[in-house]
């Protein structure tokens, strides 16, 4: 996934300013695709230059006013092209797994505490996702858009469930190793 496509998606859902996009990234898209405030503003400028979005006309003079952006037909076409294009899965690159593998050679000193820290972080993220699911996806919320958005959230829940289970297993296994 790329930042321009994440921004086009967010703007198609709701025209927004750069600041509003940053907040929305923090609350939703940021769970699976993060971007800084500066990256979002840079990308908005590039998308506008390429004719994929435009700043909405403002009733006030533009100087000092925040600009809100909307997606132009070319931006919608680009997003549709991108969503329809095949893309291979990305290989997993996780430093924690590499560190665990290295610990087989040099010993596990210090690793157990970090595994416990990771477990707590993943448990916290899982709890947050489950709260979002309870709040934002009641059974009666069943439109096609809601169902697809829920699929994305379910992927996050399933990934966090995997990590919490795996980390608990890894810690149990480390505890059984001879000291």
PDB file of C-alpha atoms in Angstrom:
ATOM      1  CA  UNK A   1       0.000   0.000   0.000  1.00  0.00           C
ATOM      2  CA  UNK A   2       1.180   3.504  -0.596  1.00  0.00           C
ATOM      3  CA  UNK A   3       0.510   6.750   1.144  1.00  0.00           C
ATOM      4  CA  UNK A   4      -1.056   8.431  -1.905  1.00  0.00           C
ATOM      5  CA  UNK A   5      -3.646   5.657  -2.113  1.00  0.00           C
ATOM      6  CA  UNK A   6      -4.349   5.841   1.617  1.00  0.00           C
ATOM      7  CA  UNK A   7      -4.936   9.595   1.265  1.00  0.00           C
ATOM      8  CA  UNK A   8      -7.167   9.165  -1.791  1.00  0.00           C
ATOM      9  CA  UNK A   9      -9.199   6.579   0.137  1.00  0.00           C
ATOM     10  CA  UNK A  10      -9.591   8.882   3.138  1.00  0.00           C
ATOM     11  CA  UNK A  11     -10.533  11.873   0.972  1.00  0.00           C
ATOM     12  CA  UNK A  12     -13.117   9.863  -0.957  1.00  0.00           C
ATOM     13  CA  UNK A  13     -14.676   8.895   2.345  1.00  0.00           C
ATOM     14  CA  UNK A  14     -14.738  12.538   3.429  1.00  0.00           C
ATOM     15  CA  UNK A  15     -13.097  15.692   2.011  1.00  0.00           C
ATOM     16  CA  UNK A  16     -10.653  16.904   4.666  1.00  0.00           C
ATOM     17  CA  UNK A  17      -7.825  19.252   5.508  1.00  0.00           C
ATOM     18  CA  UNK A  18      -4.304  17.974   6.127  1.00  0.00           C
ATOM     19  CA  UNK A  19      -4.821  18.273   9.874  1.00  0.00           C
ATOM     20  CA  UNK A  20      -8.102  16.363   9.714  1.00  0.00           C
ATOM     21  CA  UNK A  21      -6.394  13.655   7.627  1.00  0.00           C
ATOM     22  CA  UNK A  22      -3.631  13.371  10.221  1.00  0.00           C
ATOM     23  CA  UNK A  23      -6.227  12.894  12.965  1.00  0.00           C
ATOM     24  CA  UNK A  24      -8.143  10.355  10.900  1.00  0.00           C
ATOM     25  CA  UNK A  25      -4.929   8.459  10.196  1.00  0.00           C
ATOM     26  CA  UNK A  26      -4.278   8.339  13.936  1.00  0.00           C
ATOM     27  CA  UNK A  27      -7.777   6.959  14.597  1.00  0.00           C
ATOM     28  CA  UNK A  28      -8.318   4.503  11.742  1.00  0.00           C
ATOM     29  CA  UNK A  29      -5.987   4.104   8.785  1.00  0.00           C
ATOM     30  CA  UNK A  30      -2.981   4.451  11.069  1.00  0.00           C
ATOM     31  CA  UNK A  31      -3.703   1.030  12.547  1.00  0.00           C
ATOM     32  CA  UNK A  32      -2.386  -0.534   9.352  1.00  0.00           C
ATOM     33  CA  UNK A  33      -0.704   2.317   7.471  1.00  0.00           C
ATOM     34  CA  UNK A  34       0.974   5.130   9.365  1.00  0.00           C
ATOM     35  CA  UNK A  35       2.127   8.526   8.174  1.00  0.00           C
ATOM     36  CA  UNK A  36       3.419  11.647   9.826  1.00  0.00           C
ATOM     37  CA  UNK A  37       1.780  15.056   9.536  1.00  0.00           C
ATOM     38  CA  UNK A  38       4.646  16.182   7.278  1.00  0.00           C
ATOM     39  CA  UNK A  39       4.361  13.142   4.994  1.00  0.00           C
ATOM     40  CA  UNK A  40       0.629  13.732   4.574  1.00  0.00           C
ATOM     41  CA  UNK A  41       1.130  17.422   3.686  1.00  0.00           C
ATOM     42  CA  UNK A  42       3.909  16.600   1.208  1.00  0.00           C
ATOM     43  CA  UNK A  43       1.730  13.973  -0.439  1.00  0.00           C
ATOM     44  CA  UNK A  44      -1.279  16.314  -0.601  1.00  0.00           C
ATOM     45  CA  UNK A  45       0.864  18.794  -2.557  1.00  0.00           C
ATOM     46  CA  UNK A  46       2.050  16.086  -4.929  1.00  0.00           C
ATOM     47  CA  UNK A  47      -1.470  14.715  -5.471  1.00  0.00           C
ATOM     48  CA  UNK A  48      -2.734  18.233  -6.177  1.00  0.00           C
ATOM     49  CA  UNK A  49       0.108  18.894  -8.641  1.00  0.00           C
ATOM     50  CA  UNK A  50      -0.703  15.624 -10.428  1.00  0.00           C
ATOM     51  CA  UNK A  51      -4.371  16.636 -10.765  1.00  0.00           C
ATOM     52  CA  UNK A  52      -5.691  13.821  -8.568  1.00  0.00           C
ATOM     53  CA  UNK A  53      -7.112  16.099  -5.847  1.00  0.00           C
ATOM     54  CA  UNK A  54      -7.959  19.769  -5.496  1.00  0.00           C
ATOM     55  CA  UNK A  55      -8.297  22.221  -2.670  1.00  0.00           C
ATOM     56  CA  UNK A  56     -11.929  23.090  -2.129  1.00  0.00           C
ATOM     57  CA  UNK A  57     -12.813  26.724  -2.737  1.00  0.00           C
ATOM     58  CA  UNK A  58     -12.808  28.738   0.473  1.00  0.00           C
ATOM     59  CA  UNK A  59     -15.187  31.515   1.426  1.00  0.00           C
ATOM     60  CA  UNK A  60     -12.272  33.249   3.160  1.00  0.00           C
ATOM     61  CA  UNK A  61      -8.952  34.352   1.636  1.00  0.00           C
ATOM     62  CA  UNK A  62      -6.579  31.361   1.500  1.00  0.00           C
ATOM     63  CA  UNK A  63      -3.712  32.918   3.485  1.00  0.00           C
ATOM     64  CA  UNK A  64      -3.654  31.351   6.933  1.00  0.00           C
ATOM     65  CA  UNK A  65      -6.768  29.273   6.235  1.00  0.00           C
ATOM     66  CA  UNK A  66      -6.603  25.510   6.303  1.00  0.00           C
ATOM     67  CA  UNK A  67      -7.302  23.966   2.929  1.00  0.00           C
ATOM     68  CA  UNK A  68      -9.734  21.097   2.574  1.00  0.00           C
ATOM     69  CA  UNK A  69      -9.196  18.696  -0.291  1.00  0.00           C
ATOM     70  CA  UNK A  70     -11.429  16.521  -2.419  1.00  0.00           C
ATOM     71  CA  UNK A  71     -10.631  13.786  -4.922  1.00  0.00           C
ATOM     72  CA  UNK A  72     -10.996  14.594  -8.614  1.00  0.00           C
ATOM     73  CA  UNK A  73     -12.182  12.027 -11.195  1.00  0.00           C
ATOM     74  CA  UNK A  74      -8.551  11.274 -12.111  1.00  0.00           C
ATOM     75  CA  UNK A  75      -7.845  10.479  -8.444  1.00  0.00           C
ATOM     76  CA  UNK A  76     -10.832   8.145  -8.218  1.00  0.00           C
ATOM     77  CA  UNK A  77      -9.700   6.425 -11.435  1.00  0.00           C
ATOM     78  CA  UNK A  78      -6.163   6.016 -10.037  1.00  0.00           C
ATOM     79  CA  UNK A  79      -7.503   4.509  -6.811  1.00  0.00           C
ATOM     80  CA  UNK A  80      -9.773   2.138  -8.767  1.00  0.00           C
ATOM     81  CA  UNK A  81      -6.830   1.127 -10.988  1.00  0.00           C
ATOM     82  CA  UNK A  82      -4.647   0.496  -7.944  1.00  0.00           C
ATOM     83  CA  UNK A  83      -7.254  -1.537  -6.040  1.00  0.00           C
ATOM     84  CA  UNK A  84      -7.850  -3.765  -9.095  1.00  0.00           C
ATOM     85  CA  UNK A  85      -4.128  -4.374  -9.780  1.00  0.00           C
ATOM     86  CA  UNK A  86      -2.592  -7.611  -8.492  1.00  0.00           C
ATOM     87  CA  UNK A  87      -0.015  -7.297  -5.734  1.00  0.00           C
ATOM     88  CA  UNK A  88       2.101 -10.015  -4.151  1.00  0.00           C
ATOM     89  CA  UNK A  89       2.148 -10.403  -0.381  1.00  0.00           C
ATOM     90  CA  UNK A  90       5.085  -8.743   1.313  1.00  0.00           C
ATOM     91  CA  UNK A  91       7.526 -11.027   3.120  1.00  0.00           C
ATOM     92  CA  UNK A  92       7.502 -10.730   6.889  1.00  0.00           C
ATOM     93  CA  UNK A  93      10.453  -8.766   8.268  1.00  0.00           C
ATOM     94  CA  UNK A  94      10.296  -8.559  12.035  1.00  0.00           C
ATOM     95  CA  UNK A  95      13.322  -7.692  14.146  1.00  0.00           C
ATOM     96  CA  UNK A  96      11.866  -9.532  17.147  1.00  0.00           C
ATOM     97  CA  UNK A  97      11.820 -12.811  15.224  1.00  0.00           C
ATOM     98  CA  UNK A  98      15.370 -12.218  14.020  1.00  0.00           C
ATOM     99  CA  UNK A  99      16.476 -11.447  17.601  1.00  0.00           C
ATOM    100  CA  UNK A 100      14.838 -14.647  18.805  1.00  0.00           C
ATOM    101  CA  UNK A 101      16.640 -16.627  16.108  1.00  0.00           C
ATOM    102  CA  UNK A 102      19.942 -14.969  17.076  1.00  0.00           C
ATOM    103  CA  UNK A 103      19.303 -15.845  20.722  1.00  0.00           C
ATOM    104  CA  UNK A 104      19.538 -19.515  19.752  1.00  0.00           C
ATOM    105  CA  UNK A 105      23.221 -18.821  19.051  1.00  0.00           C
ATOM    106  CA  UNK A 106      24.171 -16.260  21.712  1.00  0.00           C
ATOM    107  CA  UNK A 107      21.696 -17.001  24.501  1.00  0.00           C
ATOM    108  CA  UNK A 108      18.384 -15.594  25.590  1.00  0.00           C
ATOM    109  CA  UNK A 109      19.576 -13.137  28.259  1.00  0.00           C
ATOM    110  CA  UNK A 110      17.372 -10.044  28.237  1.00  0.00           C
ATOM    111  CA  UNK A 111      15.024 -11.365  25.583  1.00  0.00           C
ATOM    112  CA  UNK A 112      12.346 -12.656  27.940  1.00  0.00           C
ATOM    113  CA  UNK A 113      11.632  -9.182  29.343  1.00  0.00           C
ATOM    114  CA  UNK A 114      11.232  -7.776  25.839  1.00  0.00           C
ATOM    115  CA  UNK A 115       8.939 -10.641  24.828  1.00  0.00           C
ATOM    116  CA  UNK A 116       6.781  -9.821  27.878  1.00  0.00           C
ATOM    117  CA  UNK A 117       6.769  -6.144  26.869  1.00  0.00           C
ATOM    118  CA  UNK A 118       5.711  -7.075  23.334  1.00  0.00           C
ATOM    119  CA  UNK A 119       2.992  -9.333  24.710  1.00  0.00           C
ATOM    120  CA  UNK A 120       1.552  -6.456  26.762  1.00  0.00           C
ATOM    121  CA  UNK A 121       1.713  -4.089  23.782  1.00  0.00           C
ATOM    122  CA  UNK A 122      -0.120  -6.595  21.567  1.00  0.00           C
ATOM    123  CA  UNK A 123      -2.705  -7.282  24.281  1.00  0.00           C
ATOM    124  CA  UNK A 124      -3.331  -3.538  24.531  1.00  0.00           C
ATOM    125  CA  UNK A 125      -3.689  -3.176  20.766  1.00  0.00           C
ATOM    126  CA  UNK A 126      -6.027  -6.182  20.646  1.00  0.00           C
ATOM    127  CA  UNK A 127      -8.206  -4.664  23.376  1.00  0.00           C
ATOM    128  CA  UNK A 128      -8.321  -1.372  21.464  1.00  0.00           C
ATOM    129  CA  UNK A 129      -9.341  -3.098  18.205  1.00  0.00           C
ATOM    130  CA  UNK A 130     -12.004  -5.115  20.001  1.00  0.00           C
ATOM    131  CA  UNK A 131     -13.391  -1.921  21.533  1.00  0.00           C
ATOM    132  CA  UNK A 132     -13.523  -0.311  18.079  1.00  0.00           C
ATOM    133  CA  UNK A 133     -15.346  -3.385  16.801  1.00  0.00           C
ATOM    134  CA  UNK A 134     -17.924  -3.207  19.623  1.00  0.00           C
ATOM    135  CA  UNK A 135     -18.389   0.538  19.147  1.00  0.00           C
ATOM    136  CA  UNK A 136     -18.310   0.872  15.360  1.00  0.00           C
ATOM    137  CA  UNK A 137     -19.624  -2.438  14.013  1.00  0.00           C
ATOM    138  CA  UNK A 138     -22.843  -3.510  15.736  1.00  0.00           C
ATOM    139  CA  UNK A 139     -24.739  -6.294  13.911  1.00  0.00           C
ATOM    140  CA  UNK A 140     -27.220  -3.847  12.369  1.00  0.00           C
ATOM    141  CA  UNK A 141     -24.376  -1.928  10.657  1.00  0.00           C
ATOM    142  CA  UNK A 142     -24.403  -4.058   7.540  1.00  0.00           C
ATOM    143  CA  UNK A 143     -23.848  -1.895   4.458  1.00  0.00           C
ATOM    144  CA  UNK A 144     -21.315  -3.095   1.885  1.00  0.00           C
ATOM    145  CA  UNK A 145     -18.887  -0.324   2.925  1.00  0.00           C
ATOM    146  CA  UNK A 146     -19.248  -1.206   6.607  1.00  0.00           C
ATOM    147  CA  UNK A 147     -18.691  -4.902   5.910  1.00  0.00           C
ATOM    148  CA  UNK A 148     -15.469  -4.206   4.001  1.00  0.00           C
ATOM    149  CA  UNK A 149     -14.218  -1.799   6.680  1.00  0.00           C
ATOM    150  CA  UNK A 150     -15.016  -4.445   9.274  1.00  0.00           C
ATOM    151  CA  UNK A 151     -12.939  -6.968   7.296  1.00  0.00           C
ATOM    152  CA  UNK A 152      -9.929  -4.664   7.626  1.00  0.00           C
ATOM    153  CA  UNK A 153     -10.488  -4.349  11.370  1.00  0.00           C
ATOM    154  CA  UNK A 154     -10.947  -8.129  11.661  1.00  0.00           C
ATOM    155  CA  UNK A 155      -7.528  -8.562  10.022  1.00  0.00           C
ATOM    156  CA  UNK A 156      -6.035  -6.388  12.752  1.00  0.00           C
ATOM    157  CA  UNK A 157      -7.867  -8.324  15.467  1.00  0.00           C
ATOM    158  CA  UNK A 158      -6.735 -11.645  14.017  1.00  0.00           C
ATOM    159  CA  UNK A 159      -3.115 -10.468  13.727  1.00  0.00           C
ATOM    160  CA  UNK A 160      -3.068  -9.213  17.322  1.00  0.00           C
ATOM    161  CA  UNK A 161      -4.690 -12.476  18.455  1.00  0.00           C
ATOM    162  CA  UNK A 162      -1.936 -14.391  16.644  1.00  0.00           C
ATOM    163  CA  UNK A 163       0.821 -12.310  18.253  1.00  0.00           C
ATOM    164  CA  UNK A 164      -0.596 -12.593  21.761  1.00  0.00           C
ATOM    165  CA  UNK A 165      -0.913 -16.385  21.416  1.00  0.00           C
ATOM    166  CA  UNK A 166       2.500 -16.784  19.831  1.00  0.00           C
ATOM    167  CA  UNK A 167       4.272 -14.577  22.382  1.00  0.00           C
ATOM    168  CA  UNK A 168       2.632 -16.472  25.258  1.00  0.00           C
ATOM    169  CA  UNK A 169       3.860 -19.730  23.690  1.00  0.00           C
ATOM    170  CA  UNK A 170       7.348 -18.319  23.161  1.00  0.00           C
ATOM    171  CA  UNK A 171       7.556 -17.198  26.788  1.00  0.00           C
ATOM    172  CA  UNK A 172       6.341 -20.589  28.011  1.00  0.00           C
ATOM    173  CA  UNK A 173       8.972 -22.286  25.863  1.00  0.00           C
ATOM    174  CA  UNK A 174      11.751 -20.001  27.143  1.00  0.00           C
ATOM    175  CA  UNK A 175      10.735 -20.791  30.719  1.00  0.00           C
ATOM    176  CA  UNK A 176      11.197 -24.520  30.000  1.00  0.00           C
ATOM    177  CA  UNK A 177      14.729 -24.062  28.650  1.00  0.00           C
ATOM    178  CA  UNK A 178      17.622 -25.090  30.882  1.00  0.00           C
ATOM    179  CA  UNK A 179      19.220 -22.070  32.538  1.00  0.00           C
TER     180      UNK A 179
END
